[in-house]
mmCIF file of C-alpha atoms in Angstrom:
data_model
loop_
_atom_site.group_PDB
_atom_site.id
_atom_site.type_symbol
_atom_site.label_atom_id
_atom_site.label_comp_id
_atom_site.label_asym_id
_atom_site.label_seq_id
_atom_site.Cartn_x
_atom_site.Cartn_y
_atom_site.Cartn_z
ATOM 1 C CA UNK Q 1 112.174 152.225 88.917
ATOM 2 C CA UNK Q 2 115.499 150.098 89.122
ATOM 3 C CA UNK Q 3 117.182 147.790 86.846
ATOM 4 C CA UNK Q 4 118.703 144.510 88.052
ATOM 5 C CA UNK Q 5 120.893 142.869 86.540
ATOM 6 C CA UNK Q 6 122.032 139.442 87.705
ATOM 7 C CA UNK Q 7 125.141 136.958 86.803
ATOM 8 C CA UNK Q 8 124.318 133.177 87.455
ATOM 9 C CA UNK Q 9 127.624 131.680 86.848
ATOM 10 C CA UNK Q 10 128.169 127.381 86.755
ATOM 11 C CA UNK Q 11 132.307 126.507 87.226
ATOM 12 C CA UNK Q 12 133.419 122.966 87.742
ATOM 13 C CA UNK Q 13 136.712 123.293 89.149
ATOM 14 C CA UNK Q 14 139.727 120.536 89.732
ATOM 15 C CA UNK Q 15 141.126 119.690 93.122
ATOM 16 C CA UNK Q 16 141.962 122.916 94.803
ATOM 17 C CA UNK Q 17 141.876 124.544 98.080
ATOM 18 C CA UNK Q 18 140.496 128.221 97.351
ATOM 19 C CA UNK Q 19 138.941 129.081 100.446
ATOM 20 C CA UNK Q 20 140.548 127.730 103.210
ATOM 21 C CA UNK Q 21 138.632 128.537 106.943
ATOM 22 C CA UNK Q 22 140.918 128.810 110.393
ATOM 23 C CA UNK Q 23 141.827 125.166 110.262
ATOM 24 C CA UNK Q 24 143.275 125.005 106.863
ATOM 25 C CA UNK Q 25 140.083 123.318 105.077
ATOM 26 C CA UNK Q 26 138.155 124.581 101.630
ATOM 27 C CA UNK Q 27 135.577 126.364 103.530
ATOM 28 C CA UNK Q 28 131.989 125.009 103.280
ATOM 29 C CA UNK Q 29 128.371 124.475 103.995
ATOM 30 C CA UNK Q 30 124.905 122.652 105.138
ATOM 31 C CA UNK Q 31 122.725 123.338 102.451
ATOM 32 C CA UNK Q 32 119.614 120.850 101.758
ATOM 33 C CA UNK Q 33 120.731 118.761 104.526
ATOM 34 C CA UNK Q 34 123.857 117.461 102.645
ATOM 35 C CA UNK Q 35 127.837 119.270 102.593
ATOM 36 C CA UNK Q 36 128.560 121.613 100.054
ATOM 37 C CA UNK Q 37 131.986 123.261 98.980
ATOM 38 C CA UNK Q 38 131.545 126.941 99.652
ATOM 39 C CA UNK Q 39 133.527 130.057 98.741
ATOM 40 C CA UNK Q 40 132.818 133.064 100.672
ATOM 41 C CA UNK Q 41 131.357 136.212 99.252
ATOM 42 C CA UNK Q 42 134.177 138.056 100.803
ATOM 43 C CA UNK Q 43 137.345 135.871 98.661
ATOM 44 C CA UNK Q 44 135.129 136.311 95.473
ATOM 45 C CA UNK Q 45 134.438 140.437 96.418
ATOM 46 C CA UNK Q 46 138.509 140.543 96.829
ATOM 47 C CA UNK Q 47 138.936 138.771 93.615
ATOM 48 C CA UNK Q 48 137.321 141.029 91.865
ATOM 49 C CA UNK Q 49 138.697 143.889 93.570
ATOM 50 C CA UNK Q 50 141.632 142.657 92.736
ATOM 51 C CA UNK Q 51 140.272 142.369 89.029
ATOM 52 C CA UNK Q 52 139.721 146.128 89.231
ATOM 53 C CA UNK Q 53 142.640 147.051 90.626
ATOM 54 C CA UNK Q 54 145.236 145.174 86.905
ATOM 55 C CA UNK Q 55 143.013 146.772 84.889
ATOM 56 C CA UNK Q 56 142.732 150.891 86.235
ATOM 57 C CA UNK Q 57 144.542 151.487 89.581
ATOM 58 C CA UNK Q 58 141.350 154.484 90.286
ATOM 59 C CA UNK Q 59 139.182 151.925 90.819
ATOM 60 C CA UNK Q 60 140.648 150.105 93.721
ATOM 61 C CA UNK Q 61 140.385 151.694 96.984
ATOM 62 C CA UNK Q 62 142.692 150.428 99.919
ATOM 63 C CA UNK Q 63 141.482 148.896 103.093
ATOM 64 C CA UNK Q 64 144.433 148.876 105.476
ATOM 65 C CA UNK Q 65 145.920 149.754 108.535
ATOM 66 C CA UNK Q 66 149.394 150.640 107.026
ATOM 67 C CA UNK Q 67 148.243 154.834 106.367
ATOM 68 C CA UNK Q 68 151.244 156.049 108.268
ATOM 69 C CA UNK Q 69 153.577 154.090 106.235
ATOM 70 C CA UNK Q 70 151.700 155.050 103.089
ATOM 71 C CA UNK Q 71 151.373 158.736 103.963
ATOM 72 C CA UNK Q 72 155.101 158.972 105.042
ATOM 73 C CA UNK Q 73 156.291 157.403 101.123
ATOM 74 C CA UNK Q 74 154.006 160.489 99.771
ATOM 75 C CA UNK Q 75 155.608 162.880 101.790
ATOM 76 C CA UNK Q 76 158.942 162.618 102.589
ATOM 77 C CA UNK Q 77 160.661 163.634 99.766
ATOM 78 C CA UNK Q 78 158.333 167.006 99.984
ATOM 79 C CA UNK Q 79 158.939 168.147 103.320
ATOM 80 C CA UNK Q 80 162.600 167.193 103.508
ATOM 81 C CA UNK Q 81 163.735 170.523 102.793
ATOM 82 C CA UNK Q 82 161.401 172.269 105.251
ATOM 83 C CA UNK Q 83 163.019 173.577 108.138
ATOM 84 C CA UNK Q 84 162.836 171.336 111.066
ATOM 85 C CA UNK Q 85 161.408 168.411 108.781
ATOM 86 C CA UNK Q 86 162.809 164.546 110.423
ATOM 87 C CA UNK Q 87 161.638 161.103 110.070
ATOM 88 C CA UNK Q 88 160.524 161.148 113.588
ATOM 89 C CA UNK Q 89 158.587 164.862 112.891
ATOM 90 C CA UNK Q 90 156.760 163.029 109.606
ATOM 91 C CA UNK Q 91 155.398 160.334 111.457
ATOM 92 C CA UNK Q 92 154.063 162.715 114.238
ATOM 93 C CA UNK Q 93 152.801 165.279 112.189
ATOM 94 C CA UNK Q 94 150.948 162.253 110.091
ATOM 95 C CA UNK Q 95 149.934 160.613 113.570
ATOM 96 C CA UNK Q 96 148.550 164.003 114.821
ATOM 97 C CA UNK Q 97 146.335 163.989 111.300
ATOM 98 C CA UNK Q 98 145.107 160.781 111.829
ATOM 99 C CA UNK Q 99 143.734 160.993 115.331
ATOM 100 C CA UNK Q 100 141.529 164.231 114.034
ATOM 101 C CA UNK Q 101 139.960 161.473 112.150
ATOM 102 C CA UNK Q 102 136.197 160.666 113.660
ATOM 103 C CA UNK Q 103 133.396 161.828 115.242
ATOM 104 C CA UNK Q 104 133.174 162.910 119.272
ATOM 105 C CA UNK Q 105 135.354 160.441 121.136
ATOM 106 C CA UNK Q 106 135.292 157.758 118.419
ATOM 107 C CA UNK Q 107 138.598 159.201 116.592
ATOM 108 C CA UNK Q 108 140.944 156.801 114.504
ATOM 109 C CA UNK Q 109 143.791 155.928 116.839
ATOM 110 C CA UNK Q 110 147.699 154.986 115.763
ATOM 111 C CA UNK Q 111 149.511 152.516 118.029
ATOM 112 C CA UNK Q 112 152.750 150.190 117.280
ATOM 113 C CA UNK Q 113 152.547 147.094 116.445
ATOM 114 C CA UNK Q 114 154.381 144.601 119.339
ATOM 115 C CA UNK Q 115 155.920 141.900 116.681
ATOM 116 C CA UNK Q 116 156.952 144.666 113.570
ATOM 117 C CA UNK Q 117 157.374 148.317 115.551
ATOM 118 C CA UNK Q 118 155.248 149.340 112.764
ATOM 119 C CA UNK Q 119 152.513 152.380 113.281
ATOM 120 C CA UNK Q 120 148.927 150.891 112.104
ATOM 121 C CA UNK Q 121 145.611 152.618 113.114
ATOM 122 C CA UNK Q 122 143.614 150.622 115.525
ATOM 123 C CA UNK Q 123 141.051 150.457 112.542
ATOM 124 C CA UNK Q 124 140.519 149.164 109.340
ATOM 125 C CA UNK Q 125 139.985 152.187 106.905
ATOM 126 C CA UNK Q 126 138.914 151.292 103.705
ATOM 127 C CA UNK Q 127 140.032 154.632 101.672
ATOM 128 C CA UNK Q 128 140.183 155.936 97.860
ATOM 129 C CA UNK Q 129 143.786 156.865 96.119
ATOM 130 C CA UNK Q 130 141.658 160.548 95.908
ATOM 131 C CA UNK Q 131 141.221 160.418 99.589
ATOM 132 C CA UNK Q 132 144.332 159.770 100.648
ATOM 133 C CA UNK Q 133 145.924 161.841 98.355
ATOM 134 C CA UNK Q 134 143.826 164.498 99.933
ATOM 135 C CA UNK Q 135 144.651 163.891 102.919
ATOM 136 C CA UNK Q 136 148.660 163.924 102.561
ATOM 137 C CA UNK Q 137 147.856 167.412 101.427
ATOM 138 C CA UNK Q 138 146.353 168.728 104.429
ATOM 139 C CA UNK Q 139 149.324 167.133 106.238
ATOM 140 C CA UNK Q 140 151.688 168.892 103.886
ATOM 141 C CA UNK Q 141 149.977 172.314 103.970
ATOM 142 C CA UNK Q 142 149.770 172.004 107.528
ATOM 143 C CA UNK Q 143 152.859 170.240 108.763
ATOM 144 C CA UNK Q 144 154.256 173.248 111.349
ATOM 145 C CA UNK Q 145 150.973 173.595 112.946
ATOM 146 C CA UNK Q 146 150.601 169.479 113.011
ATOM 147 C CA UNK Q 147 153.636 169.328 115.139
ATOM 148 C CA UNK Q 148 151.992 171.363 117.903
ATOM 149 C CA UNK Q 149 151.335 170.237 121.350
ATOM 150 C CA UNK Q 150 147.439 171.513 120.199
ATOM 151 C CA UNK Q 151 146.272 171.389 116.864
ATOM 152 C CA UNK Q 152 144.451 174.274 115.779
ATOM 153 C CA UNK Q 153 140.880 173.662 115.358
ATOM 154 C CA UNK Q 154 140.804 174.753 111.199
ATOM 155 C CA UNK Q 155 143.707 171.846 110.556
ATOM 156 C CA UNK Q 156 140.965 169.567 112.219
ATOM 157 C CA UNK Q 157 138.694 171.077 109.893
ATOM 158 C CA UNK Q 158 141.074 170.863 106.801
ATOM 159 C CA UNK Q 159 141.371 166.753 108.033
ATOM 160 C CA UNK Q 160 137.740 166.324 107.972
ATOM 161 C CA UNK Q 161 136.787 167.894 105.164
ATOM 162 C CA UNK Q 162 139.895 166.039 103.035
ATOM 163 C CA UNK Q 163 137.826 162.496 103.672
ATOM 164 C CA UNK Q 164 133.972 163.971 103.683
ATOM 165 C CA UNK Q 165 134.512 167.126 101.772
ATOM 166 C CA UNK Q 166 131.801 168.403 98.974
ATOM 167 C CA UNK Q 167 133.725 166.527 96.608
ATOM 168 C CA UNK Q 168 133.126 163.200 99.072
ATOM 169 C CA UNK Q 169 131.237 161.408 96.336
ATOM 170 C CA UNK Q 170 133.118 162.161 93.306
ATOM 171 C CA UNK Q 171 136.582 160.093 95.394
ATOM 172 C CA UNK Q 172 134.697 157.480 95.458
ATOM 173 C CA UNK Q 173 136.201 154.309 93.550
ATOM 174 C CA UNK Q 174 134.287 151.344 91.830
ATOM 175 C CA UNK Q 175 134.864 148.877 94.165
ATOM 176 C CA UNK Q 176 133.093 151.431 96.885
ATOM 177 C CA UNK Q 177 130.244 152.298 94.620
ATOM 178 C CA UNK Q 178 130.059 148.565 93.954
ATOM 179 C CA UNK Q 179 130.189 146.608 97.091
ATOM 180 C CA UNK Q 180 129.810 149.365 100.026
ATOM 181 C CA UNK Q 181 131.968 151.198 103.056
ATOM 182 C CA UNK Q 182 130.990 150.752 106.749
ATOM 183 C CA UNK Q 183 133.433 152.900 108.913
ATOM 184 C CA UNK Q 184 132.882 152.964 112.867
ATOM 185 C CA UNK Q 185 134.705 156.075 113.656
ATOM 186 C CA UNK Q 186 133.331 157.952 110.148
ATOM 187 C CA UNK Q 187 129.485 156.840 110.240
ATOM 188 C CA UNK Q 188 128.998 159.827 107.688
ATOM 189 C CA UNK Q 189 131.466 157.589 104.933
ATOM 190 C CA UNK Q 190 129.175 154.594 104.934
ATOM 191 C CA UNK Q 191 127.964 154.076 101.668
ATOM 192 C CA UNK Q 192 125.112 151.382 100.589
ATOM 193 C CA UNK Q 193 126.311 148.609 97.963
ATOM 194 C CA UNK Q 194 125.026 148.758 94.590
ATOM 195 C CA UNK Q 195 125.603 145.333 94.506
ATOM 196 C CA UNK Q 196 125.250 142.033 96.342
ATOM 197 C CA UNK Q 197 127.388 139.190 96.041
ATOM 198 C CA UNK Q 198 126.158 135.110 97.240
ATOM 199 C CA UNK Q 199 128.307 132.921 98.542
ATOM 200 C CA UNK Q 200 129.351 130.116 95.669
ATOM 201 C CA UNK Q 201 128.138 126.377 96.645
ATOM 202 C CA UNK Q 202 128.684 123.580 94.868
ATOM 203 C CA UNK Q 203 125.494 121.995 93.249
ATOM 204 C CA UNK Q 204 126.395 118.258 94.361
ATOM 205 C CA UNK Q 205 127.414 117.025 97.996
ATOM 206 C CA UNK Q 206 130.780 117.095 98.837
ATOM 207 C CA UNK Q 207 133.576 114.924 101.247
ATOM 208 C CA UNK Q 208 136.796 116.639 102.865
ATOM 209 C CA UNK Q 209 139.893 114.800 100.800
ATOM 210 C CA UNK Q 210 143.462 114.607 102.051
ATOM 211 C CA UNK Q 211 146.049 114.827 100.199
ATOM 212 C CA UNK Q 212 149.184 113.242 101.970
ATOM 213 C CA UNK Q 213 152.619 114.705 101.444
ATOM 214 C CA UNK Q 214 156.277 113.769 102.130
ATOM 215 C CA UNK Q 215 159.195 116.226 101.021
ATOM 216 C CA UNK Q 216 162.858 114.709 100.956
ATOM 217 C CA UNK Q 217 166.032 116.486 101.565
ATOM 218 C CA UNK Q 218 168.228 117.004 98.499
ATOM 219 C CA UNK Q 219 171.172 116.797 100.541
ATOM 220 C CA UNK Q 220 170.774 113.889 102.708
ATOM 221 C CA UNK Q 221 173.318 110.782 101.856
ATOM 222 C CA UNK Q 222 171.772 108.187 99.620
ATOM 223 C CA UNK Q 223 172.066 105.581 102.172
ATOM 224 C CA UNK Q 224 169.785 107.195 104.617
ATOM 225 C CA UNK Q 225 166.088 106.084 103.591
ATOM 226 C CA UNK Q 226 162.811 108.685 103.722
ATOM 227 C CA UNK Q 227 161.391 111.540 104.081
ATOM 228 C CA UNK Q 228 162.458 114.690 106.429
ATOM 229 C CA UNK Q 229 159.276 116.166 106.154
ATOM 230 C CA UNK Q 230 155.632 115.028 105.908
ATOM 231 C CA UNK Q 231 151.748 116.503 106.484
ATOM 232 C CA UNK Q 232 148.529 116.519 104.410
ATOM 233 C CA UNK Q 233 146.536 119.097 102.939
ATOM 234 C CA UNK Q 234 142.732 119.551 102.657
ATOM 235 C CA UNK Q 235 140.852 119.944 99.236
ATOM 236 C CA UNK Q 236 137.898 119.260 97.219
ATOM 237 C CA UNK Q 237 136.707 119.320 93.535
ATOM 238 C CA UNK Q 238 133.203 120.826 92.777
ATOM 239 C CA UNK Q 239 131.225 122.499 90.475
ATOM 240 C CA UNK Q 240 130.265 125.763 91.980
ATOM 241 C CA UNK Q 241 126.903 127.974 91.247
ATOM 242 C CA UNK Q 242 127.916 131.178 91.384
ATOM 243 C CA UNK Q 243 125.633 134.632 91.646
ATOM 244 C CA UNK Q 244 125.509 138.316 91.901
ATOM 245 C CA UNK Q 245 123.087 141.283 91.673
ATOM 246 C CA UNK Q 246 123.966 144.893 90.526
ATOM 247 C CA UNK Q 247 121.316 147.436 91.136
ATOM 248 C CA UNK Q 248 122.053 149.840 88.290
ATOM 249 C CA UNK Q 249 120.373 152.623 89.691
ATOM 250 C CA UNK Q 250 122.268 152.521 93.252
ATOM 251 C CA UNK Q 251 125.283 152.180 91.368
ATOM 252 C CA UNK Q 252 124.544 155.183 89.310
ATOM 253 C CA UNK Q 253 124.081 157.292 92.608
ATOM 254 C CA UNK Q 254 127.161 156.115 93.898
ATOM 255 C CA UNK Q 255 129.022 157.392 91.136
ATOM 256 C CA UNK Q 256 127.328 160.851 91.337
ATOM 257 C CA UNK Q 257 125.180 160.097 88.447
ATOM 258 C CA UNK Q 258 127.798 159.414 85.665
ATOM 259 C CA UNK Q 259 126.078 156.869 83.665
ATOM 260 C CA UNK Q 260 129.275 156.023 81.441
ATOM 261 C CA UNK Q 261 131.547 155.227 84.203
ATOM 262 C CA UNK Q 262 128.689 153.448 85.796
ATOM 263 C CA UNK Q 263 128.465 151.267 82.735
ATOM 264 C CA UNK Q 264 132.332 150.624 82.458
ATOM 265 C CA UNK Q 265 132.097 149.544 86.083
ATOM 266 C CA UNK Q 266 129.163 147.250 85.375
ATOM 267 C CA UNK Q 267 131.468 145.787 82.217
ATOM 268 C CA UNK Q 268 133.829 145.350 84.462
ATOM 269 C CA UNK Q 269 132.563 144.017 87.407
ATOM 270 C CA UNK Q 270 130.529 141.073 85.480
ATOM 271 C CA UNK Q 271 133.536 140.302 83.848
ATOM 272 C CA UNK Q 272 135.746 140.120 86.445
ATOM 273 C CA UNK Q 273 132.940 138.046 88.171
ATOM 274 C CA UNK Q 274 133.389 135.849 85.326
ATOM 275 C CA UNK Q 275 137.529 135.632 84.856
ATOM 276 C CA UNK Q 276 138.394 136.347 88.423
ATOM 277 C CA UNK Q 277 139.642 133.689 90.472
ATOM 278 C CA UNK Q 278 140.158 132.841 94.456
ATOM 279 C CA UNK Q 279 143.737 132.763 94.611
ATOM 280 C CA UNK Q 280 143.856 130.223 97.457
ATOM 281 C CA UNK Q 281 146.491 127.353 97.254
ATOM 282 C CA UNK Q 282 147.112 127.872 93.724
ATOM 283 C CA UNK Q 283 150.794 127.417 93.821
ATOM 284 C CA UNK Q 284 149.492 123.843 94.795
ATOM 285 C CA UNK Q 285 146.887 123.080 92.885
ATOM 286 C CA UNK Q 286 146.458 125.364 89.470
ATOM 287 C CA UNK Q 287 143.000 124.776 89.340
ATOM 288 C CA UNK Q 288 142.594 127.565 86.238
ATOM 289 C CA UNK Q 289 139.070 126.375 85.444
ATOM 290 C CA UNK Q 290 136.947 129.001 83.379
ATOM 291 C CA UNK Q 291 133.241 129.103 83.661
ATOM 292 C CA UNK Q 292 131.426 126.749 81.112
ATOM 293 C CA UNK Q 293 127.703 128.100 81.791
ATOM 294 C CA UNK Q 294 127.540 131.821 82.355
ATOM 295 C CA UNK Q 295 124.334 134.005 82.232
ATOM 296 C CA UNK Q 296 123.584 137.210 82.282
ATOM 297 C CA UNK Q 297 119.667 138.979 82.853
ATOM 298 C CA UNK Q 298 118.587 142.364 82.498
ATOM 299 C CA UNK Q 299 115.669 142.928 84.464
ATOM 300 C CA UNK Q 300 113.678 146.315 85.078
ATOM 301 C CA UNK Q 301 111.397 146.930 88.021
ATOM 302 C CA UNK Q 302 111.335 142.862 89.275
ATOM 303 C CA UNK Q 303 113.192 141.665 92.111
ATOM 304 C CA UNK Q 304 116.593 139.788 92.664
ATOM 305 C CA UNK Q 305 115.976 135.732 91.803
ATOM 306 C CA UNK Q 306 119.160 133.996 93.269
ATOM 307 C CA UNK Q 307 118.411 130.125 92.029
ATOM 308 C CA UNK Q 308 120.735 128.595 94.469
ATOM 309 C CA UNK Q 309 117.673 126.315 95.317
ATOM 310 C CA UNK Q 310 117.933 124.430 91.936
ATOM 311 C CA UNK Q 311 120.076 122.437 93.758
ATOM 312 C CA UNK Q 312 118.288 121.750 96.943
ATOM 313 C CA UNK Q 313 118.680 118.412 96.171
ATOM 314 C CA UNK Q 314 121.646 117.554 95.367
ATOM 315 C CA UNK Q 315 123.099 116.873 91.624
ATOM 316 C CA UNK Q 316 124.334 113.317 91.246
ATOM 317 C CA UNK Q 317 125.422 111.906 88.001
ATOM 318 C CA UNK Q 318 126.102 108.337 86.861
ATOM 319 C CA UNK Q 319 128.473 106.633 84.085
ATOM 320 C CA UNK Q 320 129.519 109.589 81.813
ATOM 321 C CA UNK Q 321 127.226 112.204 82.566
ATOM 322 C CA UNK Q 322 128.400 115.919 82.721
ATOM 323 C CA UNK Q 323 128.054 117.469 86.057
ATOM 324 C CA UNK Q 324 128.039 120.618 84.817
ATOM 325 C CA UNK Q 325 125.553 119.818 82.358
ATOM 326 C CA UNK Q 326 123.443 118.469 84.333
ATOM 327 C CA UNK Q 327 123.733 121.200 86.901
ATOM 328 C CA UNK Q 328 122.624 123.098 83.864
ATOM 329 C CA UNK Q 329 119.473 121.382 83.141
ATOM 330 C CA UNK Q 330 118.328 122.201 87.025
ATOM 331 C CA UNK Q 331 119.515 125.367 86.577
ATOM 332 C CA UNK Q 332 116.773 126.136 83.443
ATOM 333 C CA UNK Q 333 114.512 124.429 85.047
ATOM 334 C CA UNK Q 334 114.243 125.995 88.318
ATOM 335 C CA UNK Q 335 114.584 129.680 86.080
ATOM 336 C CA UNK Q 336 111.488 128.325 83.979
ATOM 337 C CA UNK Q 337 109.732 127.290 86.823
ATOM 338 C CA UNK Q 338 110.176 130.614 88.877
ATOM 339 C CA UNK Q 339 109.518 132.748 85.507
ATOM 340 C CA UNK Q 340 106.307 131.097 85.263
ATOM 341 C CA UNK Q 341 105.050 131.897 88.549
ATOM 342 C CA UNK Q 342 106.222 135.194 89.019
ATOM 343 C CA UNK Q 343 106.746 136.645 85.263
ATOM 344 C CA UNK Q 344 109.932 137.272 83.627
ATOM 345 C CA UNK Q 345 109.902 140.233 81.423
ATOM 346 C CA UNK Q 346 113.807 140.610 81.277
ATOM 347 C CA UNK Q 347 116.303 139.634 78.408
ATOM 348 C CA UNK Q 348 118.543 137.098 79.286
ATOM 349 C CA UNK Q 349 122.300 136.222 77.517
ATOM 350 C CA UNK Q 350 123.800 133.238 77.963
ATOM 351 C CA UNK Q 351 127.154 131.540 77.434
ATOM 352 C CA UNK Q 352 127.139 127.892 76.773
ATOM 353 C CA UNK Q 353 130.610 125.938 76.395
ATOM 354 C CA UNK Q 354 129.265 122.277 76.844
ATOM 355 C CA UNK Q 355 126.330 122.992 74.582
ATOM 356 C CA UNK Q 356 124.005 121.465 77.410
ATOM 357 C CA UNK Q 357 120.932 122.719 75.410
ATOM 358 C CA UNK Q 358 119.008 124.535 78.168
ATOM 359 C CA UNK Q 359 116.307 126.708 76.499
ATOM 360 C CA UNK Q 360 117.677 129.664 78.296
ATOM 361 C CA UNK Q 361 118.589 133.109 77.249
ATOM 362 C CA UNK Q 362 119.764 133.996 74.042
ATOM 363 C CA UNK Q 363 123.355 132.264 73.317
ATOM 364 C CA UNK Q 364 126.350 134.488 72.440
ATOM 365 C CA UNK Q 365 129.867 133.054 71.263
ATOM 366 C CA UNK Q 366 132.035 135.099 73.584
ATOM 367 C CA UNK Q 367 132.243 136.559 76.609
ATOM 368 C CA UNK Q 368 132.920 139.945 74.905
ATOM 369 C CA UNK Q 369 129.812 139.489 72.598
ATOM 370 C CA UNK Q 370 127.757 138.436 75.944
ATOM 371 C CA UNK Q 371 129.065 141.758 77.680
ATOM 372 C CA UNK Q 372 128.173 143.697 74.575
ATOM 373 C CA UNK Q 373 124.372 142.858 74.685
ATOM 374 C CA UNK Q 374 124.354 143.192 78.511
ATOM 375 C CA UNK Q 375 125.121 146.846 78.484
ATOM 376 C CA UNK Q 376 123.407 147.922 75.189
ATOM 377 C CA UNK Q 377 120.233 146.467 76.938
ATOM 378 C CA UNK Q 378 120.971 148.113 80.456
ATOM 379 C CA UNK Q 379 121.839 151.487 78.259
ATOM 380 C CA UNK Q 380 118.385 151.170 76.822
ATOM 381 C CA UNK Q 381 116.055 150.308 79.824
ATOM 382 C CA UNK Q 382 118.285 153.391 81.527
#
């Protein structure tokens, strides 16, 4: 048995840019035939990561191709009294560590980068603080036997078993557990997400807007007329419906079956879903716009219920009306509707800012309150 538990979050936000695709533009989509703002799963994932990562640095994991650089800060002021120990020996020794990375001929590769003369692998690794730590002590222990023309087949060992060890699961961080690992060259890493993230849309059609802009110099003479610079940028302004799934269960596993830190991470992931935001062209725009509808359902033994299609049709509003209140009202309805066909046997907590009276979960006065209920219910269903 598995408990779900699922954020539905509604966030009207001013003229910004957060996701911007190759050209430039606020990503988006074709969703009931008519153009919606979209934000990728990915920019909200690295939001949140990023969430994680202010509030306890042992949650973040890195994904990078900068390990030799990273490595090398560890070390260097370790080895430089060894005998023989130089800059140039570091960065081999590290190199040979890294290529006994992988499985057959699929081994992690270093190579310099033309523009920067900087050594990245040829591969993204996505790696806990624990596991690199671990490493950098296999390449510390084992720096003289590193700098061979072979390396002896137990250093190889000592590599492998610093990343996949018996302790493999226990490195793990939250943002791992939570959203998954899928490494090439380390197939044996790959770890399932405990939870999945949807892609935000607006609720209500959308149009590209420009926003044409000249900068002047400050030192031109006065007599000299206009601008020395000029260009537009792309941007929208839409409310967004927002969603994610945690299964509790998965998430437990992946944190070798430590039920408090599994509930800390769950506190912290929905609210970091909830506070988090794209940082995407804020310097431009400051479009700081909390949440104004945000539930929250605990769920045990049903299956995930993403209501993007409330807004198959999309919301349109006339004189004064609230889009986000309205967006609301389709909201309930469509979780009414759906509860009534297929049962709903969860508990539901809701926050409400604009009062839109949707007959929807129970309502709680803060976010902190909300977060409260959510994991004294999840504690009890187990």
């Amino acid at each position: 048995m598995k408990t779900l538990i699922e954020i539905h979050v509604l966030q009207n936000f001013a003229p910004s840019n957060l996701n911007r695709d190759d050209t430039g533009a606020p990503k988006d989509a074709f969703f009931g035939g008519r153009r919606r703002a979209r934000i990728s799963s990915q920019c909200i994932k690295r939001a949140v990561r990023e969430y994680f990562k202010r509030q306890n640095g042992n949650w973040f994991a890195s994904r990078t191709k900068r390990l030799v650089d990273d490595l090398k800060t560890k070390l260097e002021k370790k080895l430089a009294s060894t005998k023989g120990y130089s800059d140039e020996n570091l960065i081999k020794a590290i190199e040979a560590a890294i290529n006994c990375i992988g499985i057959g001929d699929k081994k992690v590769k270093v190579e310099k980068d033309k523009k920067t003369g900087q050594m990245k692998t040829d591969v993204l690794l996505f790696l806990s603080t624990k596991e690199i730590d671990a490493l950098a002590s296999v390449v510390e222990k084992s720096y003289k036997e590193l700098l061979k023309d072979k390396i002896p087949s137990e250093v190889s060992d000592k590599v492998a078993d610093s990343l996949a060890g018996k302790e493999n699961k226990s490195r793990l961080t939250l943002d791992i557990a939570l959203f998954g690992r899928m490494l090439a060259v380390m197939p044996e890493k790959n770890q399932n997400a405990a939870c999945q993230v949807a892609h935000a849309i607006s609720t209500h059609a959308v149009e590209r807007e420009f926003d044409f802009y000249t900068a002047v110099d400050d030192l031109k003479p006065e007599d000299i007329a206009g601008a020395d610079m000029m260009g537009t940028v792309e941007f929208n302004s839409a409310c967004f419906y927002r969603y994610a799934v945690v299964d509790y269960k998965k998430l437990v596993d992946n944190l070798p079956n430590d039920n408090e830190l599994a509930l800390t991470g769950l506190r912290a992931f929905l609210e970091g879903f909830v506070v988090a935001e794209p940082a995407g062209k804020q310097n431009t725009f400051a479009a700081h716009n909390p949440p104004e509808f945000v539930l929250v359902s605990v769920r045990k033994d049903g299956f995930p219920r993403n209501l993007a299609n409330a807004f198959e049709v999309p919301v349109r509003v006339k004189g004064e009306e609230s889009l986000t209140r309205k967006s609301v009202k389709m909201l309930a309805d469509k979780a009414k509707e759906l509860s009534s066909v297929y049962g709903d046997e969860g508990k539901s907590f809701c926050i409400d800012l604009i009062d839109s009276g949707a007959e929807i979960g129970t309502k709680k006065s803060s976010l902190q309150e909300l977060l409260n209920e959510v994991i004294a219910e999840v504690r009890r269903e187990g």
